Coordinates of C-alpha atoms in Angstrom, one line a residue:
X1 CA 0.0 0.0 0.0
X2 CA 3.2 2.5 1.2
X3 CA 4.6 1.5 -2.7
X4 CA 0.8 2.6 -4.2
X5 CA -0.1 5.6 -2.7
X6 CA 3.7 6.7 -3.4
X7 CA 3.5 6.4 -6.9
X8 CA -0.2 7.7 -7.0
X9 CA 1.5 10.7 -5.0
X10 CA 4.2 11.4 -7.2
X11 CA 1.9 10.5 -10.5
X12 CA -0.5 13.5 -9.1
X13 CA 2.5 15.7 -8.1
X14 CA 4.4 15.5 -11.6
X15 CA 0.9 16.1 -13.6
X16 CA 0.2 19.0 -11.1
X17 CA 3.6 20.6 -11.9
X18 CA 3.1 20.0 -15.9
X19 CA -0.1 22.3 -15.3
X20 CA 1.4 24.6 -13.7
X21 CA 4.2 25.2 -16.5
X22 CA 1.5 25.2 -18.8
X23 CA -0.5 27.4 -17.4
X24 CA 2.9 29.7 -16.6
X25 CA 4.1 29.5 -20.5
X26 CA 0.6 30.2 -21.7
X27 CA -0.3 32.8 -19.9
X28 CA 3.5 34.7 -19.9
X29 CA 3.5 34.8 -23.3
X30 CA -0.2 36.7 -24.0
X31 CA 0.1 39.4 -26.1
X32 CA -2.8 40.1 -28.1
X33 CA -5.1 42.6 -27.3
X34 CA -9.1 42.6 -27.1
X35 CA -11.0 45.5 -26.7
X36 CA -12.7 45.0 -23.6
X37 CA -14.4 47.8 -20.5
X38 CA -11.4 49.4 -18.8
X39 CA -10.7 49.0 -15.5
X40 CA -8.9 51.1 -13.0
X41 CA -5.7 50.2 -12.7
X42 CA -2.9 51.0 -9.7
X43 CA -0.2 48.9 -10.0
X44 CA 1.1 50.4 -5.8
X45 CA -2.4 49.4 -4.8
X46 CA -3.0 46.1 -6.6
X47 CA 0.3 45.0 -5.9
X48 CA -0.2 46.1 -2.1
X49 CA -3.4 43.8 -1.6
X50 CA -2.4 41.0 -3.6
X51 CA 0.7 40.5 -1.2
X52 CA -2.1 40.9 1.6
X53 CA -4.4 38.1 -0.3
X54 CA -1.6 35.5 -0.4
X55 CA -1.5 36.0 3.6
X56 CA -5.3 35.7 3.5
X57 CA -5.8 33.1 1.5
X58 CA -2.9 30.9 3.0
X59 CA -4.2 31.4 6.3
X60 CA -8.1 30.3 5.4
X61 CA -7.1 27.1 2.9
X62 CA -4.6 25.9 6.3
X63 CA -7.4 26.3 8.2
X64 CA -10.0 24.7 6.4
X65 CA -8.0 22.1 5.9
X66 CA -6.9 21.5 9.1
X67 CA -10.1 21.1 10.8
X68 CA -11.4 17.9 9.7
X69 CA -7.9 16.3 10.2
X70 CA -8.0 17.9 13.9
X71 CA -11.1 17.1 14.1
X72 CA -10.7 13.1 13.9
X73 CA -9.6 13.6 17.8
X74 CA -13.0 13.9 18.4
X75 CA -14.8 10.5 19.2
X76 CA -17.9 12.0 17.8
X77 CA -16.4 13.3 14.7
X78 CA -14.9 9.8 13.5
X79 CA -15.9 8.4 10.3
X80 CA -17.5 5.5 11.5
X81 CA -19.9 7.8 13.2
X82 CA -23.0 9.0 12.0
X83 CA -21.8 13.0 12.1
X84 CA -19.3 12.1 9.4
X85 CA -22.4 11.9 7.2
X86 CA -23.4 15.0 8.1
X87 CA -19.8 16.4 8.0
X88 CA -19.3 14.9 4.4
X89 CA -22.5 16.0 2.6
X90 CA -21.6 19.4 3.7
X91 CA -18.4 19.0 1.8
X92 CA -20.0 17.5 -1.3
X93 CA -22.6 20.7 -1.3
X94 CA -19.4 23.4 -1.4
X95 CA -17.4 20.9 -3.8
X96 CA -20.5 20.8 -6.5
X97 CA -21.5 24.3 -6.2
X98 CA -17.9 25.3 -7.0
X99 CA -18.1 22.9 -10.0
X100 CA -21.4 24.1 -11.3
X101 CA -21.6 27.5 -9.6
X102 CA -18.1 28.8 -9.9
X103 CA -15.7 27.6 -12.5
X104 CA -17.8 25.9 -15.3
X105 CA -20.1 29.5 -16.1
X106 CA -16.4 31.0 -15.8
X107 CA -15.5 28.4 -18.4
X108 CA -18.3 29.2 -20.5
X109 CA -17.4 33.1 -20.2
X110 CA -14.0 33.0 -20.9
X111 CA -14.9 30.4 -24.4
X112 CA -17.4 32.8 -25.5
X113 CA -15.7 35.8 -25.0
X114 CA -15.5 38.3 -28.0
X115 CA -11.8 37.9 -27.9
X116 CA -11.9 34.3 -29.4
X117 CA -12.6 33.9 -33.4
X118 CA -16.3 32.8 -33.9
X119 CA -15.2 29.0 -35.7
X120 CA -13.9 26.8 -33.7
X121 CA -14.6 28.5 -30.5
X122 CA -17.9 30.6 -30.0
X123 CA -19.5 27.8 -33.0
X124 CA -19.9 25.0 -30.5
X125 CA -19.8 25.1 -26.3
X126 CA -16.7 23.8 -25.9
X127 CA -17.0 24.9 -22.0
X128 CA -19.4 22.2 -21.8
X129 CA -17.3 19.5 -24.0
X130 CA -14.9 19.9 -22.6
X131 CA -16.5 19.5 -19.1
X132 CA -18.0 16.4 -20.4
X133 CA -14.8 14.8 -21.5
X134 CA -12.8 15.5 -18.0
X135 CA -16.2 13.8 -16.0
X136 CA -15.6 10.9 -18.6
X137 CA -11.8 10.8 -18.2
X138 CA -11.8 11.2 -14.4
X139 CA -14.5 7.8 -14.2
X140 CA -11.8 5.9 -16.6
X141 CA -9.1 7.0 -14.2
X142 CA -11.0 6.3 -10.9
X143 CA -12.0 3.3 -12.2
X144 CA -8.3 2.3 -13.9
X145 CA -6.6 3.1 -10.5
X146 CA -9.0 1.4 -8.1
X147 CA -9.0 -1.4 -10.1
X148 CA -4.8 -1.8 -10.5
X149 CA -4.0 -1.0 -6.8
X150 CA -6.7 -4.1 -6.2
X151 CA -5.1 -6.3 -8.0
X152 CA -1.2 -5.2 -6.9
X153 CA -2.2 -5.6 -3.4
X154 CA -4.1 -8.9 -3.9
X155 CA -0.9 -9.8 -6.2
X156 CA 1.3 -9.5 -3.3
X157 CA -0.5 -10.6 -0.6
X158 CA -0.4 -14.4 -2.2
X159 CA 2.0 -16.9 -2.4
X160 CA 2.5 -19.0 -5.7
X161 CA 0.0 -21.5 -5.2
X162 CA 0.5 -25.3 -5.8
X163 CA -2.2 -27.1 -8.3
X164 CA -4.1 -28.7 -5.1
X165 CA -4.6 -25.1 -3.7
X166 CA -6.2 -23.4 -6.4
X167 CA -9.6 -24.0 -4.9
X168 CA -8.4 -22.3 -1.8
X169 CA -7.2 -19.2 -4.0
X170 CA -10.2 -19.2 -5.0
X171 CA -11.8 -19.1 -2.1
X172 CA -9.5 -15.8 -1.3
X173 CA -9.7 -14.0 -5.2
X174 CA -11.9 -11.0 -3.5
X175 CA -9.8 -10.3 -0.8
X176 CA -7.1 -7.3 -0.4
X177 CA -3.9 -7.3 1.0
X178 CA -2.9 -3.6 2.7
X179 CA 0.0 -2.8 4.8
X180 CA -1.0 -1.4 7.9
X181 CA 1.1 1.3 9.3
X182 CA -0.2 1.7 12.5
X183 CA 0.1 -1.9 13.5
X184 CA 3.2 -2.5 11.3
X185 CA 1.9 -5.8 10.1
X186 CA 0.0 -7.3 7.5
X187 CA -3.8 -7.6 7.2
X188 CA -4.8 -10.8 5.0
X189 CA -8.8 -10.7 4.6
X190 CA -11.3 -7.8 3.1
X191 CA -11.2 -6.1 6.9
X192 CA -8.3 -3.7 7.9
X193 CA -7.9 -1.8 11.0
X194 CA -8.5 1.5 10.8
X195 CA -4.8 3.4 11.2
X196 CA -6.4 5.5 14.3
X197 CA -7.9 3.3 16.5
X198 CA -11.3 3.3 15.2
X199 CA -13.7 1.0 13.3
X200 CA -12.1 -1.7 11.2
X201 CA -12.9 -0.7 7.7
X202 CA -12.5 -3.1 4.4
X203 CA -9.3 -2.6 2.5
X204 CA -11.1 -2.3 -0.7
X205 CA -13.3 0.9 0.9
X206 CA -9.4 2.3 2.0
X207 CA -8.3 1.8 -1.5
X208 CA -11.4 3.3 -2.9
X209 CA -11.2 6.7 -0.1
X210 CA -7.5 7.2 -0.9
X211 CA -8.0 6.9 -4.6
X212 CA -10.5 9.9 -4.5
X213 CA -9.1 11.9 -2.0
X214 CA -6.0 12.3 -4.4
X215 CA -7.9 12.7 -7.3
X216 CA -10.2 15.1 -5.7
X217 CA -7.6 16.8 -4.7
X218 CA -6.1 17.1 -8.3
X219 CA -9.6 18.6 -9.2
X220 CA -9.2 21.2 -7.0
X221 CA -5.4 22.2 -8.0
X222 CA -6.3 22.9 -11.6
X223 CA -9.0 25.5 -11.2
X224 CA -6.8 27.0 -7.8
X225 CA -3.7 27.7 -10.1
X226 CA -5.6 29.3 -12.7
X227 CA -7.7 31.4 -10.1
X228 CA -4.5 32.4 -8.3
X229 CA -3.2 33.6 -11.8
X230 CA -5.5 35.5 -12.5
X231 CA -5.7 37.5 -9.5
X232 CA -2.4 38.2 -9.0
X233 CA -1.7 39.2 -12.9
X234 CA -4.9 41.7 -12.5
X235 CA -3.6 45.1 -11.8
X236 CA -7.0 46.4 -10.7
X237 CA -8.0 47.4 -7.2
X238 CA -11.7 47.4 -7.8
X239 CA -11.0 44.1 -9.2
X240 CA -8.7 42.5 -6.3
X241 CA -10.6 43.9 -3.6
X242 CA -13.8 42.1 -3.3
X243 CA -11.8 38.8 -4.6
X244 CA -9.6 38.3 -2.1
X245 CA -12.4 37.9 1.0
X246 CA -14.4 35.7 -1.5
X247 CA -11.4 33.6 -2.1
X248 CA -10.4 33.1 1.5
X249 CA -13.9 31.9 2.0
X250 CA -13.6 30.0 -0.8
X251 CA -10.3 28.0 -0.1
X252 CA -11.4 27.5 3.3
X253 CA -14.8 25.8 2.3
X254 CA -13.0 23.9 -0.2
X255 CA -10.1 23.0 2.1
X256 CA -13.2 21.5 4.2
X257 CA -14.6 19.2 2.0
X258 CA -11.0 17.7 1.1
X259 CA -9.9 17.5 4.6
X260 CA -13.0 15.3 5.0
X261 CA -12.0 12.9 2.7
X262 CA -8.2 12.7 3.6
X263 CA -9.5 11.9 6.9
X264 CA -12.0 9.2 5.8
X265 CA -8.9 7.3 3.2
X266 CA -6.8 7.3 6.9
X267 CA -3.5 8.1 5.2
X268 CA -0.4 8.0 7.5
X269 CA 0.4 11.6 9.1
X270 CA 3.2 12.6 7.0
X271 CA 1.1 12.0 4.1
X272 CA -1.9 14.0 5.9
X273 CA 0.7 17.0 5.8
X274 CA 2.0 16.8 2.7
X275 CA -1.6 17.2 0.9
X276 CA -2.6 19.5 3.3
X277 CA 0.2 21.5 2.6
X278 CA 0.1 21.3 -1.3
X279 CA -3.8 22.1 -1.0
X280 CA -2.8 25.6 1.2
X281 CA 0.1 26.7 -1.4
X282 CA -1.7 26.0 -4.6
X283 CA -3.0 29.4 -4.5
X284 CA -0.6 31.5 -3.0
X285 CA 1.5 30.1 -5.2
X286 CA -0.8 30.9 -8.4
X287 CA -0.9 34.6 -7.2
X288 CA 3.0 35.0 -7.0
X289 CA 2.8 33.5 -10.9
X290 CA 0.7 36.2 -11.3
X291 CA 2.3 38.4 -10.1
X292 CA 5.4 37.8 -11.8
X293 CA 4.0 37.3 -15.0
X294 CA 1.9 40.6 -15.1
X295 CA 4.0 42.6 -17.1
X296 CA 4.0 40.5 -19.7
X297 CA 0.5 39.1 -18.7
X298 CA -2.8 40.6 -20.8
X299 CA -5.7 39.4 -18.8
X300 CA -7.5 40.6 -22.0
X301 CA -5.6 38.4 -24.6
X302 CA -7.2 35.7 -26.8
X303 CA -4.6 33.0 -25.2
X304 CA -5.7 34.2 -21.8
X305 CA -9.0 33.8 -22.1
X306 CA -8.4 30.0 -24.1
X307 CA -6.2 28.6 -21.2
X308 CA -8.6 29.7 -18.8
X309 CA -12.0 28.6 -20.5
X310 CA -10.1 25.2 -20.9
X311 CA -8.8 24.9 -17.4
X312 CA -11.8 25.8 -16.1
X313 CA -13.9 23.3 -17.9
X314 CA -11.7 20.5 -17.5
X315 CA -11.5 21.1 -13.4
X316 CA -15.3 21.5 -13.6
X317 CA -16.1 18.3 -15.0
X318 CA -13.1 16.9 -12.5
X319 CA -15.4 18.6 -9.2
X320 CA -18.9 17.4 -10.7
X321 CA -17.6 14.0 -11.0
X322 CA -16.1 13.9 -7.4
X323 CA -19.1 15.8 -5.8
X324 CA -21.9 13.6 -7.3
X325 CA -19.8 10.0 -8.1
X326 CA -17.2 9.9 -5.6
X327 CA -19.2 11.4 -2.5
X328 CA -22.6 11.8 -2.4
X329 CA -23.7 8.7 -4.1
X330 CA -21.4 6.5 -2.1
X331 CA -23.2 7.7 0.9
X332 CA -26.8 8.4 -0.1
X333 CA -26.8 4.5 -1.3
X334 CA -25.4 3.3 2.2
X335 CA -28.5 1.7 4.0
X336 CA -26.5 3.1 7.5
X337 CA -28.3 6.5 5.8
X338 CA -31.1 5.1 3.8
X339 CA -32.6 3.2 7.2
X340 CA -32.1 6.4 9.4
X341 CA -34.9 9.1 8.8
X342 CA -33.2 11.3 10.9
X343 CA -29.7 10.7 10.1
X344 CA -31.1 11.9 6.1
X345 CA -32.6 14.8 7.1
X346 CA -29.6 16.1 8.9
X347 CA -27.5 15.0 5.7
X348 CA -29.9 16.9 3.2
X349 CA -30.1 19.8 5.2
X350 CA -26.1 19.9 5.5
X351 CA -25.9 19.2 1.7
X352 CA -28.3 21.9 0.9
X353 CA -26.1 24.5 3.1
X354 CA -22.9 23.3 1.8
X355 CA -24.0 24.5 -1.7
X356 CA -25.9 27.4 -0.3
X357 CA -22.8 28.9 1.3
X358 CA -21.0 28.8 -2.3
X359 CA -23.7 30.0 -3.6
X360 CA -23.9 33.0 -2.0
X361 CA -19.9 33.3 -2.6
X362 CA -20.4 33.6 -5.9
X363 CA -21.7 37.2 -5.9
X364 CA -18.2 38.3 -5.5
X365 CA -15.5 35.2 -6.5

């Protein structure tokens, strides 16, 4: 499992950094201009509170992120207990609304925009294409990488078997070996302990919760950079102003509804850290880009608007697939919820406010 999540780790981390260069390239090298509504600008002023939104929005993602990992101290906020329900639809909720709410009618701006020639571009809704495709591609990858770490685990976990035993293989062909860490043993069977005392969960659930919680996390990285970018090459006070509260809220909404699932895939704590530290500086980082790259950065520009429609779409269709796949129909189908009235009711209700408090972010993000 150590070897796995390693190479899923350093997988996510290298395609991470490829965006990132992408994203830098495309947008340094915008040049073009597009007649579009001026905007104040103060480069003393802009510069001034985008030093003051990196703070902010550092601050809010750590501390989003944090609380569900503190959190797990908490007998009552455990996974195995019904609050985690409660805890997790709420996640879902801000996780969907920022897919549907946020970045995919940016997408659809940005594609449409004036700036772009009518064929290929404003001919067809390429947002929404393009959203499509990155739902599709994150199923064949969720699916792909589920199914491989399965079968390595199960690979490992059994001897070469003699002709008389291969009825007692058989008898063992659904079962998943995992390393456990906290124990520092091996668990032979579909049941694992879980890493922090708590309910014993089955390996191929642990598989399935890390799996997401990486690729959710991926999701989330992509439309960050390019948000961070674009605020930090923007040289507009009137436009940084009312951005960087909605952003902190933002991040630390967001950084909720991923801690929540890095605390359900119970990944060792070094691991913990290391997301929750990627997840905090994706931003920040995305505004010192952008800040760099604004003198040669025209937020105006053909390719500026391109790379961001596209990004956008493709981490839309990334969230969608997370929020509705991934998360809210794993536990809606559970019959722990389905045969508790009450346990439903506080889920919908926590759902409904989840994507309510995005909502109402998106007046100003």
């Amino acid at each position: 499992m150590i070897v796995a999540v390693s190479l899923q780790a350093s997988a996510m981390k290298k395609l991470t950094a490829l965006l990132l260069c992408t994203a830098f390239f495309a947008l340094s090298v915008a040049a073009e201009e597009c007649e579009q509504e001026s905007r104040e600008k103060n480069k003393t002023a802009a510069l001034r509170l985008k030093l003051g939104a990196i703070g902010s929005i550092l601050v809010a993602g750590s501390v989003g992120i944090c609380l569900p990992v503190l959190a797990r101290s908490v007998s009552a906020l455990r996974p195995e207990n019904d609050v985690f329900f409660v805890i997790k639809a709420f996640a879902a909720g801000v996780i969907l609304a920022t897919g549907l709410v946020h970045v995919l009618p940016e997408a659809f701006e940005s594609l449409n925009s004036q700036c772009l020639n009518e064929n290929p571009w404003r001919s067809f809704p390429f947002a929404g294409f393009v959203a499509m495709m990155s739902a599709i591609g994150t199923l064949m990858v969720d699916a792909f990488a589920t199914g491989y770490y399965k079968k390595a685990h199960f690979g490992k976990s059994q001897p070469v078997k003699e002709d008389g035993d291969e009825e007692a293989a058989g008898e063992h062909a659904g079962h998943v070996h995992v390393h456990t860490h906290g124990a520092h043993g091996h668990a032979h069977g579909s049941v694992v302990p879980d890493e922090r005392g708590g309910t014993s969960v089955s390996a191929s659930e642990l598989i399935r919760n890390r799996v997401v919680s990486q690729v959710l996390e991926l999701g989330i990285v992509v439309h960050s950079v390019i948000i961070g970018i674009s605020l930090g090459a923007s040289e507009s006070p009137s436009t940084i102003r009312p951005l960087v509260a909605a952003l902190s809220f933002h991040q630390f909404f967001e950084g909720m509804g991923l801690g929540g699932c890095i605390v359900q895939a119970s990944f060792k704590l070094s691991t913990m850290v290391a997301m929750a530290v990627f997840f905090s500086l994706t931003t920040p980082v995305g505004v010192a880009i952008g800040i760099g790259v604004s003198s040669v950065y025209n937020e105006n520009s053909s390719t500026a608007f391109l790379v961001q429609g596209l990004f956008n779409a493709a981490s839309a269709g990334i969230l969608i697939y997370m929020a509705l796949v991934d998360l809210l129909a794993t536990d809606y189908m559970n019959p722990r919820l389905q045969n508790n009235g009450k346990l439903q009711l506080w889920a919908n209700a926590s759902l409904l406010l989840g994507a309510a408090c995005m909502c109402f972010m998106a007046k100003w993000a």
